[in-house]
Coordinates of C-alpha atoms in Angstrom, one line a residue:
M516 CA 3.3 -25.6 -8.3
A517 CA 3.8 -25.7 -12.3
G518 CA 0.9 -26.6 -14.3
G519 CA 2.0 -29.7 -16.6
G520 CA 5.2 -30.3 -14.7
F521 CA 6.8 -31.0 -11.2
T522 CA 8.2 -29.1 -8.5
D523 CA 9.5 -29.7 -5.5
G524 CA 7.9 -32.2 -3.1
G525 CA 6.4 -29.4 -0.8
A526 CA 4.4 -28.5 -3.8
L527 CA 2.6 -31.4 -4.4
K528 CA 1.8 -31.4 -0.7
R529 CA 0.0 -27.9 -0.5
A530 CA -3.3 -28.0 -1.6
H531 CA -4.9 -29.5 1.5
L532 CA -3.5 -26.3 3.3
Y533 CA -5.7 -23.8 0.9
E534 CA -8.2 -21.7 3.2
Y535 CA -11.0 -19.7 2.1
R536 CA -14.3 -18.3 2.8
I537 CA -17.3 -17.0 0.4
T538 CA -16.8 -13.2 0.8
G539 CA -18.8 -10.6 -0.5
Y540 CA -16.0 -9.0 -2.7
F541 CA -15.7 -12.5 -4.3
V542 CA -19.4 -12.8 -5.0
F543 CA -19.4 -9.4 -6.7
A544 CA -16.4 -10.0 -8.9
C545 CA -18.1 -13.2 -10.1
I546 CA -21.4 -12.0 -10.8
V547 CA -20.2 -8.8 -12.4
A548 CA -17.5 -11.2 -14.8
A549 CA -20.2 -13.4 -15.3
L550 CA -22.4 -10.6 -17.0
G551 CA -20.2 -11.6 -20.3
G552 CA -22.5 -14.4 -20.6
S553 CA -25.7 -12.5 -21.1
L554 CA -24.1 -10.5 -23.9
F555 CA -23.9 -14.2 -25.9
G556 CA -27.1 -15.2 -24.3
Y557 CA -29.3 -12.3 -25.5
D558 CA -27.5 -12.5 -28.9
L559 CA -28.9 -16.0 -29.2
G560 CA -32.4 -15.4 -28.2
V561 CA -33.0 -12.4 -30.0
S562 CA -31.8 -13.3 -33.5
G563 CA -33.8 -16.0 -33.9
G564 CA -36.7 -13.9 -33.0
V565 CA -35.7 -11.1 -35.1
T566 CA -35.5 -13.1 -38.2
S567 CA -39.1 -14.6 -37.8
M568 CA -40.5 -10.8 -37.5
D569 CA -42.3 -10.1 -40.7
D570 CA -41.7 -6.2 -40.5
F571 CA -37.8 -6.9 -40.3
L572 CA -38.4 -9.7 -43.2
K573 CA -40.3 -7.3 -45.3
E574 CA -37.4 -4.7 -44.9
F575 CA -34.4 -6.7 -45.7
F576 CA -35.5 -10.3 -46.6
P577 CA -38.6 -9.7 -48.8
K578 CA -38.1 -12.9 -50.7
V579 CA -38.3 -15.0 -47.7
Y580 CA -41.7 -13.0 -46.4
R581 CA -43.4 -14.2 -49.7
R582 CA -42.2 -17.4 -49.4
K583 CA -43.5 -17.7 -45.6
Q584 CA -47.1 -16.8 -46.4
K585 CA -47.0 -19.7 -48.9
H586 CA -48.9 -22.8 -47.5
L587 CA -47.3 -25.7 -50.2
N588 CA -46.0 -29.2 -49.5
E589 CA -42.4 -28.1 -50.7
T590 CA -42.0 -25.2 -48.3
D591 CA -42.8 -26.7 -45.3
Y592 CA -39.2 -27.4 -44.1
C593 CA -38.0 -24.6 -46.3
K594 CA -39.8 -21.3 -45.7
Y595 CA -36.7 -19.8 -44.3
D596 CA -34.3 -21.3 -46.3
N597 CA -32.3 -18.0 -47.5
Q598 CA -28.2 -18.0 -47.3
I599 CA -27.9 -14.3 -46.6
L600 CA -30.7 -14.7 -43.9
T601 CA -28.2 -17.2 -42.4
L602 CA -25.6 -15.2 -42.7
F603 CA -27.1 -12.5 -40.5
T604 CA -26.9 -14.7 -37.6
S605 CA -23.4 -16.6 -38.7
S606 CA -21.4 -13.8 -39.3
L607 CA -21.4 -12.6 -36.0
Y608 CA -19.9 -16.3 -34.8
F609 CA -17.4 -16.3 -37.7
A610 CA -16.0 -12.8 -36.1
A611 CA -16.0 -14.4 -32.8
L612 CA -13.8 -17.1 -34.4
V613 CA -11.2 -14.5 -35.9
S614 CA -11.3 -12.0 -32.8
T615 CA -10.5 -14.8 -29.8
F616 CA -6.7 -14.9 -31.1
G617 CA -6.5 -11.2 -30.5
A618 CA -8.3 -11.8 -27.0
S619 CA -5.7 -14.4 -26.4
H620 CA -2.9 -11.8 -26.7
V621 CA -4.8 -9.0 -24.4
T622 CA -5.9 -12.2 -21.9
R623 CA -2.5 -13.1 -21.3
N624 CA -0.6 -10.0 -21.2
K625 CA -3.1 -7.5 -20.1
G626 CA -5.2 -9.6 -18.1
R627 CA -8.8 -11.4 -18.3
R628 CA -10.2 -7.7 -17.0
A629 CA -9.0 -6.0 -20.3
S630 CA -10.5 -8.5 -22.5
I631 CA -13.9 -8.3 -20.8
I632 CA -14.0 -4.5 -21.2
V633 CA -13.1 -4.3 -24.8
G634 CA -15.7 -7.0 -25.5
S635 CA -18.4 -4.8 -23.8
L636 CA -17.1 -2.2 -25.7
S637 CA -17.1 -3.8 -29.1
F638 CA -20.9 -5.4 -28.5
F639 CA -22.0 -2.1 -27.5
A640 CA -21.3 -0.5 -31.1
G641 CA -22.7 -3.7 -32.9
A642 CA -26.0 -3.2 -31.3
V643 CA -26.1 0.3 -32.1
L644 CA -25.3 -0.1 -35.6
N645 CA -27.8 -3.0 -36.0
A646 CA -30.2 -1.3 -34.5
A647 CA -30.0 1.6 -36.9
A648 CA -29.4 -0.4 -40.2
V649 CA -30.8 0.4 -43.3
N650 CA -29.3 -2.1 -45.3
I651 CA -28.1 -5.8 -45.1
S652 CA -24.5 -4.4 -45.3
M653 CA -25.2 -2.3 -41.9
L654 CA -26.6 -5.3 -40.6
I655 CA -23.7 -7.7 -41.3
I656 CA -21.2 -5.2 -40.2
G657 CA -22.7 -4.7 -36.9
R658 CA -22.9 -8.3 -36.5
I659 CA -19.4 -8.4 -36.6
L660 CA -18.7 -6.0 -34.1
L661 CA -21.1 -8.1 -31.7
G662 CA -18.9 -11.1 -32.8
V663 CA -15.7 -9.5 -31.7
G664 CA -17.5 -8.7 -28.3
I665 CA -18.1 -12.3 -27.8
G666 CA -14.8 -13.7 -28.9
F667 CA -13.4 -11.2 -26.2
G668 CA -16.1 -12.1 -23.5
N669 CA -16.1 -15.7 -24.1
Q670 CA -12.3 -16.2 -24.1
A671 CA -11.9 -14.3 -20.9
V672 CA -15.1 -14.6 -18.8
P673 CA -14.7 -18.7 -18.2
L674 CA -11.1 -18.3 -17.2
Y675 CA -11.7 -15.4 -14.8
L676 CA -14.5 -17.5 -12.9
S677 CA -12.6 -20.6 -13.0
E678 CA -9.3 -18.7 -11.3
M679 CA -11.4 -16.8 -8.8
A680 CA -13.0 -20.0 -7.4
P681 CA -11.8 -22.3 -4.6
A682 CA -11.4 -26.0 -6.2
K683 CA -14.6 -27.0 -4.2
V684 CA -17.1 -24.7 -5.7
R685 CA -15.2 -24.1 -9.3
G686 CA -18.2 -25.6 -10.9
A687 CA -21.1 -24.0 -9.7
V688 CA -19.2 -20.4 -9.9
N689 CA -18.0 -21.2 -13.6
Q690 CA -21.4 -21.8 -14.3
L691 CA -22.6 -18.6 -13.8
F692 CA -21.5 -17.8 -17.2
Q693 CA -24.0 -20.4 -18.5
L694 CA -26.4 -19.2 -16.3
T695 CA -26.4 -15.7 -17.5
T696 CA -26.2 -16.7 -21.0
C697 CA -29.5 -18.7 -20.2
L698 CA -31.2 -15.2 -18.6
G699 CA -30.1 -13.5 -21.7
I700 CA -31.6 -15.8 -24.1
L701 CA -35.1 -16.0 -21.8
I702 CA -34.8 -12.0 -21.4
A703 CA -34.3 -11.8 -25.4
N704 CA -37.0 -13.9 -26.0
L705 CA -39.7 -12.0 -23.8
I706 CA -38.5 -8.7 -25.4
N707 CA -39.1 -10.4 -29.0
Y708 CA -42.6 -11.5 -27.7
G709 CA -43.4 -7.9 -26.7
T710 CA -41.8 -6.2 -29.8
E711 CA -43.2 -8.2 -32.4
K712 CA -46.2 -6.5 -31.7
I713 CA -44.6 -2.9 -32.3
H714 CA -45.0 -2.0 -36.1
P715 CA -43.0 -1.4 -38.2
W716 CA -39.7 -1.0 -35.8
G717 CA -40.3 -3.7 -33.2
W718 CA -36.8 -5.4 -34.3
R719 CA -35.0 -2.5 -34.0
L720 CA -35.9 -2.2 -30.3
S721 CA -34.7 -5.9 -29.8
L722 CA -31.6 -5.5 -31.6
G723 CA -30.6 -2.0 -29.5
L724 CA -31.5 -3.2 -26.3
A725 CA -28.4 -5.4 -26.6
T726 CA -26.5 -2.2 -25.6
V727 CA -28.0 -2.8 -22.0
P728 CA -26.4 -5.8 -21.1
A729 CA -23.0 -4.6 -22.7
T730 CA -23.2 -1.2 -20.7
L731 CA -23.5 -3.2 -17.6
M732 CA -20.6 -5.4 -18.4
F733 CA -18.3 -2.0 -19.1
V734 CA -19.3 -0.3 -15.7
G735 CA -19.1 -3.7 -13.9
G736 CA -15.6 -4.5 -15.6
V737 CA -13.9 -0.8 -14.5
F738 CA -14.7 -2.3 -10.9
L739 CA -13.4 -5.6 -11.4
P740 CA -10.3 -7.0 -9.7
E741 CA -8.0 -8.7 -12.1
T742 CA -7.6 -12.8 -11.1
P743 CA -4.6 -13.5 -8.8
N744 CA -3.3 -15.8 -11.3
S745 CA -3.2 -12.8 -14.1
L746 CA -1.1 -10.5 -11.7
V747 CA 1.2 -13.2 -10.9
E748 CA 1.3 -14.2 -14.3
Q749 CA 2.1 -10.5 -15.4
G750 CA 4.9 -10.2 -12.7
R751 CA 2.7 -8.5 -9.8
L752 CA 3.3 -10.8 -7.5
E753 CA 2.5 -8.0 -4.6
E754 CA -0.7 -7.1 -5.8
G755 CA -1.8 -10.4 -7.0
R756 CA -1.3 -11.8 -3.2
K757 CA -3.6 -8.8 -2.0
V758 CA -6.4 -9.7 -4.3
L759 CA -6.2 -13.7 -3.3
E760 CA -6.2 -12.5 0.5
K761 CA -9.5 -10.4 -0.4
V762 CA -11.1 -12.9 -2.7
R763 CA -10.2 -15.9 -0.2
G764 CA -11.4 -13.9 3.0
T765 CA -8.5 -14.7 5.0
T766 CA -4.5 -13.7 5.0
K767 CA -3.6 -17.7 5.2
V768 CA -3.0 -18.2 1.8
D769 CA 0.4 -18.8 1.6
A770 CA 0.2 -22.3 0.2
E771 CA -1.9 -21.4 -2.8
F772 CA 0.0 -18.1 -3.3
A773 CA 3.2 -20.7 -3.3
D774 CA 1.4 -22.8 -6.0
L775 CA 0.7 -19.7 -8.1
V776 CA 3.9 -18.5 -8.4
D777 CA 5.4 -21.7 -9.4
A778 CA 2.6 -22.1 -12.3
S779 CA 3.9 -18.7 -13.4
N780 CA 7.2 -19.2 -13.6
A781 CA 6.6 -22.4 -15.6
A782 CA 4.1 -20.2 -17.8
R783 CA 6.8 -17.2 -18.4
S784 CA 9.0 -20.0 -19.6
I785 CA 6.6 -20.5 -22.4
K786 CA 7.2 -18.0 -25.2
H787 CA 4.7 -19.6 -28.0
P788 CA 1.9 -20.9 -25.6
F789 CA -0.2 -22.0 -28.8
K790 CA 2.9 -24.3 -30.1
N791 CA 3.4 -25.7 -27.0
L792 CA -0.6 -26.6 -26.8
L793 CA 0.9 -29.0 -29.6
E794 CA 3.2 -31.1 -27.6
R795 CA 2.5 -34.4 -26.6
K796 CA 2.2 -33.7 -22.6
N797 CA -0.7 -31.4 -23.6
R798 CA -2.7 -34.0 -25.9
P799 CA -5.1 -34.5 -23.7
Q800 CA -6.3 -30.9 -23.1
L801 CA -5.9 -30.2 -26.9
I802 CA -8.1 -33.3 -27.8
I803 CA -10.9 -33.0 -25.2
G804 CA -10.9 -29.0 -24.0
A805 CA -9.7 -27.6 -27.0
L806 CA -11.2 -29.7 -30.2
G807 CA -13.8 -32.5 -28.9
I808 CA -15.8 -30.4 -26.2
P809 CA -16.5 -26.7 -27.9
A810 CA -17.2 -28.9 -31.2
F811 CA -19.7 -31.3 -29.7
Q812 CA -21.6 -28.8 -27.8
Q813 CA -22.6 -27.2 -30.8
L814 CA -23.4 -30.8 -33.0
T815 CA -25.9 -31.4 -29.9
G816 CA -28.5 -29.2 -32.0
M817 CA -28.9 -27.5 -29.3
N818 CA -27.8 -23.7 -30.7
S819 CA -30.0 -24.5 -33.7
I820 CA -33.0 -24.8 -31.5
L821 CA -32.0 -21.4 -29.9
F822 CA -31.1 -19.8 -33.1
Y823 CA -34.3 -20.5 -34.8
A824 CA -36.8 -21.6 -32.3
P825 CA -39.4 -19.2 -33.6
V826 CA -38.6 -19.7 -37.1
I827 CA -38.8 -24.2 -36.4
F828 CA -41.9 -23.3 -34.5
Q829 CA -43.5 -21.2 -37.3
S830 CA -42.2 -23.7 -39.8
L831 CA -44.0 -26.4 -37.7
G832 CA -47.6 -24.6 -38.0
F833 CA -47.5 -22.0 -35.2
G834 CA -48.5 -18.7 -35.5
S835 CA -45.8 -15.7 -35.0
G836 CA -47.1 -14.8 -31.4
A837 CA -47.5 -18.6 -30.6
S838 CA -44.0 -19.6 -31.8
L839 CA -42.5 -16.6 -29.9
Y840 CA -44.2 -17.7 -27.1
S841 CA -43.2 -21.1 -27.2
S842 CA -39.3 -20.1 -27.7
V843 CA -40.0 -18.3 -24.2
I844 CA -40.7 -21.5 -22.6
T845 CA -37.8 -23.4 -24.0
S846 CA -35.5 -20.8 -23.0
G847 CA -37.3 -21.1 -19.6
A848 CA -36.3 -24.4 -19.5
L849 CA -32.6 -23.5 -20.0
V850 CA -32.6 -21.3 -17.1
V851 CA -33.9 -24.3 -15.0
G852 CA -31.3 -27.0 -16.3
A853 CA -28.5 -24.2 -15.5
L854 CA -29.6 -23.9 -12.1
I855 CA -30.0 -27.7 -11.3
S856 CA -26.5 -27.8 -12.7
M857 CA -25.1 -25.2 -10.6
T858 CA -26.3 -26.7 -7.7
F859 CA -25.6 -30.1 -8.1
V860 CA -22.2 -30.4 -10.0
D861 CA -19.8 -29.8 -7.4
R862 CA -21.2 -32.9 -5.6
F863 CA -22.0 -35.5 -8.6
G864 CA -19.4 -34.6 -10.8
R865 CA -19.0 -33.4 -14.5
R866 CA -19.0 -36.9 -16.5
A867 CA -22.7 -38.1 -14.5
F868 CA -24.2 -35.0 -16.1
F869 CA -23.2 -35.3 -19.4
L870 CA -23.8 -39.0 -19.4
E871 CA -27.3 -39.0 -18.1
A872 CA -28.5 -36.2 -20.3
G873 CA -26.9 -37.3 -23.0
I874 CA -29.1 -40.5 -23.2
E875 CA -32.0 -38.2 -22.7
M876 CA -31.3 -36.1 -25.4
I877 CA -30.7 -38.9 -27.9
C878 CA -34.0 -40.1 -26.8
Y879 CA -36.1 -36.6 -27.4
M880 CA -34.1 -36.3 -31.0
V881 CA -35.7 -39.6 -31.9
A882 CA -39.4 -38.8 -30.7
V883 CA -39.3 -35.6 -32.4
A884 CA -37.9 -37.3 -36.0
I885 CA -40.7 -39.8 -35.5
T886 CA -43.3 -37.5 -34.8
L887 CA -42.7 -35.4 -37.9
A888 CA -42.1 -38.2 -39.8
L889 CA -45.7 -38.9 -39.2
K890 CA -47.4 -36.1 -38.6
F891 CA -46.0 -33.1 -40.8
G892 CA -44.9 -32.2 -44.4
E893 CA -48.6 -32.1 -45.4
G894 CA -48.8 -28.3 -46.2
E895 CA -51.2 -28.1 -43.2
K896 CA -50.6 -27.0 -39.5
L897 CA -49.8 -29.4 -37.2
P898 CA -52.7 -30.7 -34.9
K899 CA -52.9 -28.4 -31.6
G900 CA -52.2 -31.7 -29.5
I901 CA -49.2 -33.1 -31.7
G902 CA -47.9 -29.3 -31.4
I903 CA -47.9 -29.1 -27.8
F904 CA -46.0 -32.6 -27.6
L905 CA -43.5 -31.0 -29.8
V906 CA -42.9 -28.1 -27.3
V907 CA -42.9 -30.2 -24.2
I908 CA -40.4 -32.6 -26.0
I909 CA -37.7 -29.6 -27.1
C910 CA -38.1 -28.3 -23.4
L911 CA -37.0 -31.5 -21.9
F912 CA -34.4 -31.5 -24.7
V913 CA -33.3 -27.7 -23.5
L914 CA -33.3 -28.8 -19.9
A915 CA -31.2 -31.9 -20.6
Y916 CA -28.9 -29.8 -22.6
G917 CA -28.8 -27.2 -19.9
R918 CA -27.7 -29.3 -17.1
S919 CA -24.9 -30.9 -19.3
W920 CA -23.2 -29.7 -22.5
G921 CA -24.6 -26.1 -22.1
P922 CA -22.6 -25.2 -18.7
L923 CA -20.2 -28.2 -19.0
G924 CA -19.0 -27.0 -22.3
W925 CA -17.1 -23.8 -20.9
L926 CA -16.6 -25.0 -17.3
V927 CA -14.4 -28.2 -18.1
P928 CA -12.0 -26.7 -20.9
S929 CA -11.4 -23.8 -18.6
E930 CA -10.2 -26.0 -15.7
I931 CA -8.2 -28.4 -17.4
F932 CA -5.3 -26.5 -19.2
P933 CA -1.9 -25.6 -17.2
L934 CA -1.6 -22.0 -16.8
E935 CA 1.4 -21.6 -19.2
T936 CA -1.4 -23.0 -22.2
R937 CA -4.8 -21.5 -20.4
S938 CA -5.4 -18.3 -22.5
A939 CA -4.0 -20.2 -25.8
G940 CA -6.3 -22.9 -24.9
Q941 CA -9.2 -20.9 -24.4
S942 CA -8.7 -19.2 -27.5
V943 CA -8.9 -22.3 -29.4
V944 CA -12.0 -23.4 -27.4
V945 CA -13.7 -20.3 -28.4
C946 CA -12.6 -20.6 -31.9
V947 CA -13.9 -24.2 -32.2
N948 CA -16.8 -23.4 -30.7
M949 CA -17.7 -20.4 -32.9
L950 CA -16.6 -22.1 -35.8
F951 CA -19.3 -25.2 -35.2
T952 CA -21.6 -22.6 -34.1
A953 CA -21.3 -20.3 -37.3
L954 CA -21.4 -23.4 -39.5
I955 CA -24.4 -24.9 -37.9
A956 CA -26.4 -21.6 -38.1
Q957 CA -25.2 -21.2 -42.1
C958 CA -26.1 -24.7 -42.6
F959 CA -29.2 -25.6 -40.3
L960 CA -32.3 -24.3 -42.3
V961 CA -30.9 -25.4 -45.7
S962 CA -30.3 -28.9 -43.8
L963 CA -33.7 -28.8 -42.4
C964 CA -35.1 -27.9 -46.2
H965 CA -33.4 -31.2 -47.9
L966 CA -33.1 -33.6 -44.7
Q967 CA -36.5 -32.6 -43.3
Y968 CA -37.1 -34.8 -40.1
G969 CA -33.8 -36.3 -40.9
I970 CA -31.8 -33.9 -39.1
F971 CA -33.1 -34.6 -35.9
L972 CA -32.0 -38.1 -36.1
L973 CA -28.6 -37.0 -37.5
F974 CA -28.2 -34.8 -34.3
G975 CA -29.2 -38.0 -32.1
G976 CA -26.5 -40.0 -33.7
L977 CA -24.0 -37.2 -33.0
I978 CA -25.2 -37.0 -29.3
L979 CA -24.4 -41.0 -29.2
V980 CA -20.7 -40.4 -30.3
M981 CA -19.7 -37.6 -28.0
S982 CA -21.4 -39.3 -25.2
S983 CA -18.9 -42.2 -25.6
F984 CA -16.4 -39.8 -26.2
I985 CA -17.1 -38.4 -22.9
F986 CA -17.8 -41.9 -21.3
F987 CA -14.2 -43.0 -22.3
L988 CA -12.2 -40.2 -22.6
L989 CA -12.9 -37.4 -19.8
P990 CA -11.5 -38.2 -16.5
E991 CA -13.6 -36.7 -13.3
T992 CA -12.3 -32.8 -12.4
K993 CA -14.7 -32.2 -9.8
Q994 CA -13.0 -30.6 -6.5
V995 CA -9.2 -31.0 -8.2
P996 CA -7.5 -27.9 -7.6
I997 CA -7.1 -25.9 -11.0
E998 CA -3.3 -26.2 -11.0
E999 CA -3.4 -30.2 -10.3
V1000 CA -5.7 -31.3 -12.8
Y1001 CA -2.5 -32.5 -14.7
L1002 CA -2.4 -35.3 -12.2
L1003 CA -5.6 -36.9 -14.1
W1004 CA -4.0 -37.6 -17.2
Q1005 CA -1.1 -39.4 -15.7
S1006 CA -3.5 -41.8 -14.1
H1007 CA -6.0 -42.1 -16.7
W1008 CA -6.2 -45.7 -18.7
F1009 CA -5.7 -43.7 -22.1
W1010 CA -4.1 -40.7 -21.5
K1011 CA -1.2 -41.6 -19.3
R1012 CA 0.5 -43.2 -22.8
F1013 CA 1.0 -39.7 -23.6
V1014 CA 1.7 -37.5 -20.5
G1015 CA 3.7 -40.6 -19.1
D1016 CA 6.6 -40.0 -20.8
E1017 CA 6.7 -36.8 -19.0
V1018 CA 7.1 -38.0 -15.5
Q1019 CA 9.9 -40.6 -16.4
D1020 CA 12.0 -37.6 -18.2
D1021 CA 11.7 -35.7 -15.1
K1022 CA 15.3 -34.8 -13.7
T1023 CA 14.0 -36.5 -10.1
G1024 CA 12.7 -39.7 -11.9
S1025 CA 11.1 -42.0 -9.8
Q1026 CA 11.2 -39.9 -6.6
S1027 CA 8.5 -37.6 -8.8
E1028 CA 6.7 -40.6 -9.8
N1029 CA 6.4 -41.6 -6.2
R1030 CA 5.3 -38.0 -5.1
R1031 CA 2.6 -38.1 -8.0
R1032 CA 1.2 -41.0 -6.7
W1033 CA 1.3 -40.0 -3.1
R1034 CA -0.8 -37.0 -4.3
I1035 CA -3.1 -39.0 -6.2
T1036 CA -3.9 -41.3 -3.0
E1037 CA -4.4 -38.0 -0.9
L1038 CA -6.9 -36.9 -3.4
C1039 CA -8.5 -39.9 -3.5
S1040 CA -8.9 -39.7 0.2
C1041 CA -10.5 -36.3 0.3
G1042 CA -13.3 -38.2 -2.3
I1043 CA -11.7 -37.4 -5.7
N1044 CA -12.4 -40.8 -7.7
F1045 CA -9.2 -41.4 -10.2
N1046 CA -8.8 -44.5 -12.3
V1047 CA -5.5 -45.1 -11.2
D1048 CA -3.1 -47.6 -12.4
V1049 CA 0.0 -47.7 -9.8

């Protein structure tokens, strides 16, 4: 059916006719595509570890290295406050921000698979340049190429996974992206822990090994099938049906294929998808999916911990080896959180994970702030017991994030846009995500220096705001077919005032409204909860 619009009455009755089996072909396609997350994750993990290595700092940031060796009161929170050092990290995300708009064009016109391949090639080139860097300029250019790769990968992979997955398991399948991201972070931290002992070129090995996930993603991408949604959108109907039959493991795909064709017809009528995204009927997707969730995902403070976990632990008095070891523990907690979310998100729903974890994360941020306010800032190392307490609290925070804002920050936006604005919407998602990622990366260390323990209270307050945002504005999307998510907005207590006019303006008027109510009732009978005003 047309995403965001209405077709004939039969179209609204087809979702219950969808059939599928979990096939080996489907599993292969999703696992290979999800490798795109490992690029993002490896960089998140490796960059923070490398910037804490003495050999790296001596070669590129000698002032930071000298400051790191001091143990003065005024440097406890400020050892790593250097804007060029943070630019090394944040330049990647500014590049990803810009490149995602080019990725949108490729994703829509050439397919999701094409963007995945382009992203892997750019990431490979950036990794090689970084490993061979002899000056800061080479480092920054390499980071920009890495950013282009991440911009393309993050734009295409969540869409690919959501479109390939049957509605009942879409949450778990989409979160393969987050799982590979978390595994990339964990592997990067383990590598950093080993290469930190290799003098003086261990950091080069850490950066250069980013070529491994890029190579796997490229080789796998060559054999990936395109999504049926994308093939139909490109007018390749026969090929699209064959792929749909193959990934669903059945030839009985008439109902789902008819919905894809209807959605594609609506999509082709949209000549300017970015402009269409601003229309009133798409206001919920714009506010929640394109702007709110990707921005809030970074404002949890989680990526600050991922970027700078070794730096933070060293600032808090841990030795270099101990800080890298602690960051391995936290990234392991992130993997566990992703597995928990994959297992239960299609059972308990998106809102439950957002809200429950949000309450926990607020408590943990307050606990860290209070501990640092009472026990840190004296120019001395923290007592061992306090240090262990902080590692445990940070691990619990990471575990909460890993089952909520981490995976759901990519899952929910990828499933709420109609096909006609899906690639454009995902571009805005990645753009906003990377903008706030870059800003946090650029500002965190200077904020830690000036706000000290107050930075964790700030993050706690922001998590309270974003949890309220979810509670009031996000309807539950679990097990709703991806081309029928628009029905949720028409029955939501707040968003129906924006999209409700679309129902009244439809050519078939009250008949379409009756069909809408009938479909919502049918979905409710299948166990999907709606806040319905009928």
